[in-house]
Amino acid sequence: MSGLCCGPSGHRGLRVLPTDGNQSAMTAPMPPSRPDAAAVHPAPLHPAIVLVTCCLSLLLVMMDVTIVNVALPSIRTALHGSFSTLQWVVDGYTLMVASLLVLMGAIADRLGRRRVFVAGISVFCLGSMLCALSGSIPFLVGARMLQGIGGAMLNPVALSIIANVFTEPRARAQAIGVWGGASGVALALGPVVGGVLVHWVNWQAVFWVNVPIGIVAIFLSLRFIPESRAPHTRPFDAPGQLLVMVTLAMLTAALIEVRDFGWGDPVISGFLSLGVLAMVGFVIVEQRSTAPLVDLRFFHALPFSGAIVTAILAFAVFSAFLFLNTLYLQGARGMSALHAGLCTLPFAVCSSICAPLSGRLVGRIGARVPLLLSALGFGCSALLLTGLSATTPLALLLVAYGLCGCGFGLCNAPITNAAVAGMPRSQAGVAAALASTSRQVGVLLGIALCGTLTGGAAGQAGTIRWALFAQATHRMWWGMFAAALLIGVIGIIVTSARARASTQAVAALMAAGEGAAASRRG
């Protein structure tokens, strides 16, 4: 979701924090050999207030994901939206985050982290106000995209700010642990807060609630957060950035709109063709660029490639799970938004419990066991839901939701560990950022696939036939089971001796290239 990210920083490297349970906070920049260029520390510095401010940014982005899911049925009724338009309400936000995550981290390193952080909160709050004032689905989707631009400016920058303020290694590890724990709190609060607001106020309230939180965060940022920049920055890769956005936008549009148009329609063929051409163009451009947005040599390392695929699979499962079950509980079962929000609590609670446990397991015994346990949680949850009906016992649903939460919480630590372990220290930040971007891509594709795999519930003009909805989701749950099996297989492959050797080879290749570049500069 939108807040599950870790952008590149200007620091010299990162280290894995096995005790942290959040997917994006599992890496923290190592203390640089000298302070960041242009760092300005006001006197006195209040690290605790800086940490609270950064946690507020995470609360904004993470809580917004689960709040919006709970509000989707009310939005559909109020704005007369179809199934595909509800997908765009979620994916419009995620598309911007996935496309701009790496770019925004680089901009913050160049222009100043506090400046970009405050701008991100401001843009996010402006987007929230426009969402609340929306009178049509197209306007709401546009406002959600503006929110996504703000979200892309927040979390990668917040992590860099924490690393710049907490310079002592132990204090830094504890601070990032607290920052990561805020993710679980936000996930747990989102469905309940969203349910209360929709039930007692209206769907617009789920967006208005962001504004006062954002105002407080802006005030604290301007008052207490020191400005900092990276000592070294890379040139922008404008062609690569543009091609990434076109690829993601076209493939997402094809998967969402195919429900209404069909695979043979020229519109869908056009989307797919443009998406594939942009993807091919991106690979060609990145291979020839002297400062690529994505260094394709990363993918020669099996653990890194496995981490990217696992992140896409796990977050596709996560996003599809929340999207479909929110609609199922309120549409097919007739629950109120409040009761639906309460039903998703087992997911959030189990995820919050398993996330730090996974971090400790990675630190002690490696990534294989957490990945296999994650696959088991996802797989068992999917099997329980393959027989979903409008009368499925509530107890069975809650067990399935809890198991899915366990699978989600267990997978995040090994994803980041596999992405950065063994990489040169100067490249670890970029590797972590790419892993975080792949999470957003997974959310994007998971929501898009919901319509493709649940076409049996489509009625006239994109309406939803609730009597058929539960049965129509069965293909999605079988797809979730297949994804779980694949996560398990990848978990075995990426922790093998061959995988470790491939990482060492890539690290040596990159280190040699950096040495040659340094010699040329000297």
mmCIF file of C-alpha atoms in Angstrom, residues 170-324:
data_model
loop_
_atom_site.group_PDB
_atom_site.id
_atom_site.type_symbol
_atom_site.label_atom_id
_atom_site.label_comp_id
_atom_site.label_asym_id
_atom_site.label_seq_id
_atom_site.Cartn_x
_atom_site.Cartn_y
_atom_site.Cartn_z
ATOM 1 C CA ARG A 170 21.588 1.586 18.896
ATOM 2 C CA ALA A 171 19.370 4.663 19.140
ATOM 3 C CA ARG A 172 18.868 4.550 15.372
ATOM 4 C CA ALA A 173 17.814 0.899 15.474
ATOM 5 C CA GLN A 174 15.312 1.617 18.254
ATOM 6 C CA ALA A 175 13.935 4.662 16.436
ATOM 7 C CA ILE A 176 13.377 2.768 13.215
ATOM 8 C CA GLY A 177 11.775 -0.044 15.194
ATOM 9 C CA VAL A 178 9.266 2.446 16.621
ATOM 10 C CA TRP A 179 8.721 3.958 13.174
ATOM 11 C CA GLY A 180 8.080 0.514 11.733
ATOM 12 C CA GLY A 181 5.713 -0.402 14.564
ATOM 13 C CA ALA A 182 3.557 2.580 13.640
ATOM 14 C CA SER A 183 2.659 0.690 10.466
ATOM 15 C CA GLY A 184 0.948 -2.057 12.445
ATOM 16 C CA VAL A 185 -0.909 0.496 14.557
ATOM 17 C CA ALA A 186 -2.098 2.282 11.407
ATOM 18 C CA LEU A 187 -3.278 -0.960 9.836
ATOM 19 C CA ALA A 188 -5.177 -1.877 12.981
ATOM 20 C CA LEU A 189 -6.711 1.591 13.368
ATOM 21 C CA GLY A 190 -7.685 2.013 9.719
ATOM 22 C CA PRO A 191 -10.624 -0.415 9.438
ATOM 23 C CA VAL A 192 -12.082 0.541 12.823
ATOM 24 C CA VAL A 193 -11.673 4.303 12.354
ATOM 25 C CA GLY A 194 -12.966 4.003 8.796
ATOM 26 C CA GLY A 195 -15.949 1.956 9.914
ATOM 27 C CA VAL A 196 -16.824 4.443 12.657
ATOM 28 C CA LEU A 197 -16.489 7.451 10.352
ATOM 29 C CA VAL A 198 -18.510 5.932 7.515
ATOM 30 C CA HIS A 199 -21.163 4.571 9.883
ATOM 31 C CA TRP A 200 -21.647 7.699 12.008
ATOM 32 C CA VAL A 201 -20.635 10.495 9.594
ATOM 33 C CA ASN A 202 -20.157 9.706 5.872
ATOM 34 C CA TRP A 203 -17.559 8.403 3.451
ATOM 35 C CA GLN A 204 -16.038 11.868 3.001
ATOM 36 C CA ALA A 205 -14.932 11.801 6.640
ATOM 37 C CA VAL A 206 -12.301 9.142 5.893
ATOM 38 C CA PHE A 207 -10.472 11.778 3.844
ATOM 39 C CA TRP A 208 -11.151 14.775 6.093
ATOM 40 C CA VAL A 209 -9.509 12.965 9.017
ATOM 41 C CA ASN A 210 -6.132 13.268 7.243
ATOM 42 C CA VAL A 211 -6.203 17.064 7.309
ATOM 43 C CA PRO A 212 -5.796 17.771 11.064
ATOM 44 C CA ILE A 213 -3.146 15.049 11.334
ATOM 45 C CA GLY A 214 -1.304 16.604 8.396
ATOM 46 C CA ILE A 215 -1.484 20.120 9.860
ATOM 47 C CA VAL A 216 0.059 18.890 13.115
ATOM 48 C CA ALA A 217 2.779 17.038 11.173
ATOM 49 C CA ILE A 218 3.608 20.153 9.108
ATOM 50 C CA PHE A 219 3.900 22.314 12.232
ATOM 51 C CA LEU A 220 6.158 19.793 13.974
ATOM 52 C CA SER A 221 8.275 19.356 10.831
ATOM 53 C CA LEU A 222 8.923 23.076 10.399
ATOM 54 C CA ARG A 223 9.628 23.524 14.099
ATOM 55 C CA PHE A 224 11.745 20.486 14.964
ATOM 56 C CA ILE A 225 13.067 18.586 11.906
ATOM 57 C CA PRO A 226 16.573 19.639 10.775
ATOM 58 C CA GLU A 227 17.208 20.166 7.083
ATOM 59 C CA SER A 228 19.641 17.768 5.431
ATOM 60 C CA ARG A 229 20.842 16.792 1.979
ATOM 61 C CA ALA A 230 22.930 13.940 0.613
ATOM 62 C CA PRO A 231 26.647 14.619 0.082
ATOM 63 C CA HIS A 232 26.501 13.007 -3.367
ATOM 64 C CA THR A 233 23.545 12.819 -5.770
ATOM 65 C CA ARG A 234 23.011 11.060 -9.065
ATOM 66 C CA PRO A 235 21.660 12.643 -12.262
ATOM 67 C CA PHE A 236 17.954 12.157 -12.942
ATOM 68 C CA ASP A 237 17.012 9.473 -15.440
ATOM 69 C CA ALA A 238 14.065 11.250 -17.070
ATOM 70 C CA PRO A 239 13.538 8.742 -19.954
ATOM 71 C CA GLY A 240 13.602 5.808 -17.558
ATOM 72 C CA GLN A 241 11.155 7.507 -15.173
ATOM 73 C CA LEU A 242 8.717 8.282 -18.002
ATOM 74 C CA LEU A 243 8.852 4.747 -19.371
ATOM 75 C CA VAL A 244 8.196 3.281 -15.899
ATOM 76 C CA MET A 245 5.056 5.399 -15.541
ATOM 77 C CA VAL A 246 3.782 4.485 -19.009
ATOM 78 C CA THR A 247 4.423 0.767 -18.431
ATOM 79 C CA LEU A 248 2.602 0.646 -15.095
ATOM 80 C CA ALA A 249 -0.274 2.848 -16.252
ATOM 81 C CA MET A 250 -0.959 0.907 -19.458
ATOM 82 C CA LEU A 251 -0.754 -2.561 -17.900
ATOM 83 C CA THR A 252 -2.949 -1.491 -14.990
ATOM 84 C CA ALA A 253 -5.525 0.043 -17.329
ATOM 85 C CA ALA A 254 -5.633 -3.141 -19.411
ATOM 86 C CA LEU A 255 -6.184 -5.406 -16.396
ATOM 87 C CA ILE A 256 -8.881 -3.168 -14.894
ATOM 88 C CA GLU A 257 -10.824 -2.340 -18.049
ATOM 89 C CA VAL A 258 -10.747 -5.843 -19.557
ATOM 90 C CA ARG A 259 -13.670 -6.710 -17.277
ATOM 91 C CA ASP A 260 -15.863 -4.252 -19.200
ATOM 92 C CA PHE A 261 -14.293 -4.403 -22.680
ATOM 93 C CA GLY A 262 -13.039 -7.977 -23.114
ATOM 94 C CA TRP A 263 -9.618 -9.231 -24.219
ATOM 95 C CA GLY A 264 -10.379 -8.855 -27.927
ATOM 96 C CA ASP A 265 -11.302 -5.175 -27.767
ATOM 97 C CA PRO A 266 -8.918 -2.760 -29.565
ATOM 98 C CA VAL A 267 -8.769 -0.553 -26.452
ATOM 99 C CA ILE A 268 -7.348 -3.388 -24.347
ATOM 100 C CA SER A 269 -4.991 -4.423 -27.151
ATOM 101 C CA GLY A 270 -3.756 -0.834 -27.355
ATOM 102 C CA PHE A 271 -3.136 -0.636 -23.612
ATOM 103 C CA LEU A 272 -1.231 -3.917 -23.612
ATOM 104 C CA SER A 273 0.818 -3.016 -26.684
ATOM 105 C CA LEU A 274 1.842 0.354 -25.275
ATOM 106 C CA GLY A 275 2.686 -1.227 -21.941
ATOM 107 C CA VAL A 276 4.887 -3.910 -23.482
ATOM 108 C CA LEU A 277 6.625 -1.423 -25.806
ATOM 109 C CA ALA A 278 7.319 0.904 -22.881
ATOM 110 C CA MET A 279 8.701 -2.012 -20.864
ATOM 111 C CA VAL A 280 11.040 -3.046 -23.682
ATOM 112 C CA GLY A 281 12.073 0.574 -24.170
ATOM 113 C CA PHE A 282 12.814 0.865 -20.455
ATOM 114 C CA VAL A 283 15.165 -2.127 -20.530
ATOM 115 C CA ILE A 284 17.005 -0.704 -23.569
ATOM 116 C CA VAL A 285 17.304 2.786 -22.043
ATOM 117 C CA GLU A 286 18.529 1.484 -18.678
ATOM 118 C CA GLN A 287 21.176 -0.698 -20.308
ATOM 119 C CA ARG A 288 22.618 2.304 -22.143
ATOM 120 C CA SER A 289 22.273 4.909 -19.388
ATOM 121 C CA THR A 290 25.339 5.998 -17.397
ATOM 122 C CA ALA A 291 23.100 6.786 -14.389
ATOM 123 C CA PRO A 292 20.112 4.419 -14.738
ATOM 124 C CA LEU A 293 16.992 4.665 -12.607
ATOM 125 C CA VAL A 294 17.293 0.878 -12.109
ATOM 126 C CA ASP A 295 20.632 -0.897 -12.405
ATOM 127 C CA LEU A 296 19.631 -4.096 -14.220
ATOM 128 C CA ARG A 297 22.683 -5.898 -12.871
ATOM 129 C CA PHE A 298 20.794 -6.263 -9.586
ATOM 130 C CA PHE A 299 18.557 -8.867 -11.194
ATOM 131 C CA HIS A 300 21.475 -11.216 -11.863
ATOM 132 C CA ALA A 301 21.495 -11.903 -8.118
ATOM 133 C CA LEU A 302 18.964 -14.640 -7.355
ATOM 134 C CA PRO A 303 18.111 -13.382 -3.841
ATOM 135 C CA PHE A 304 17.365 -9.896 -5.170
ATOM 136 C CA SER A 305 15.242 -11.161 -8.074
ATOM 137 C CA GLY A 306 13.448 -13.516 -5.704
ATOM 138 C CA ALA A 307 12.776 -10.673 -3.267
ATOM 139 C CA ILE A 308 11.252 -8.568 -6.051
ATOM 140 C CA VAL A 309 8.952 -11.386 -7.227
ATOM 141 C CA THR A 310 7.995 -12.303 -3.659
ATOM 142 C CA ALA A 311 7.146 -8.683 -2.842
ATOM 143 C CA ILE A 312 4.926 -8.413 -5.913
ATOM 144 C CA LEU A 313 3.135 -11.681 -5.086
ATOM 145 C CA ALA A 314 2.688 -10.979 -1.372
ATOM 146 C CA PHE A 315 1.399 -7.449 -1.830
ATOM 147 C CA ALA A 316 -0.870 -8.483 -4.693
ATOM 148 C CA VAL A 317 -2.415 -11.004 -2.303
ATOM 149 C CA PHE A 318 -2.659 -8.368 0.444
ATOM 150 C CA SER A 319 -4.347 -5.733 -1.709
ATOM 151 C CA ALA A 320 -6.765 -8.149 -3.397
ATOM 152 C CA PHE A 321 -7.647 -9.669 -0.021
ATOM 153 C CA LEU A 322 -8.602 -6.314 1.521
ATOM 154 C CA PHE A 323 -10.405 -5.078 -1.586
ATOM 155 C CA LEU A 324 -12.569 -8.167 -2.167
#
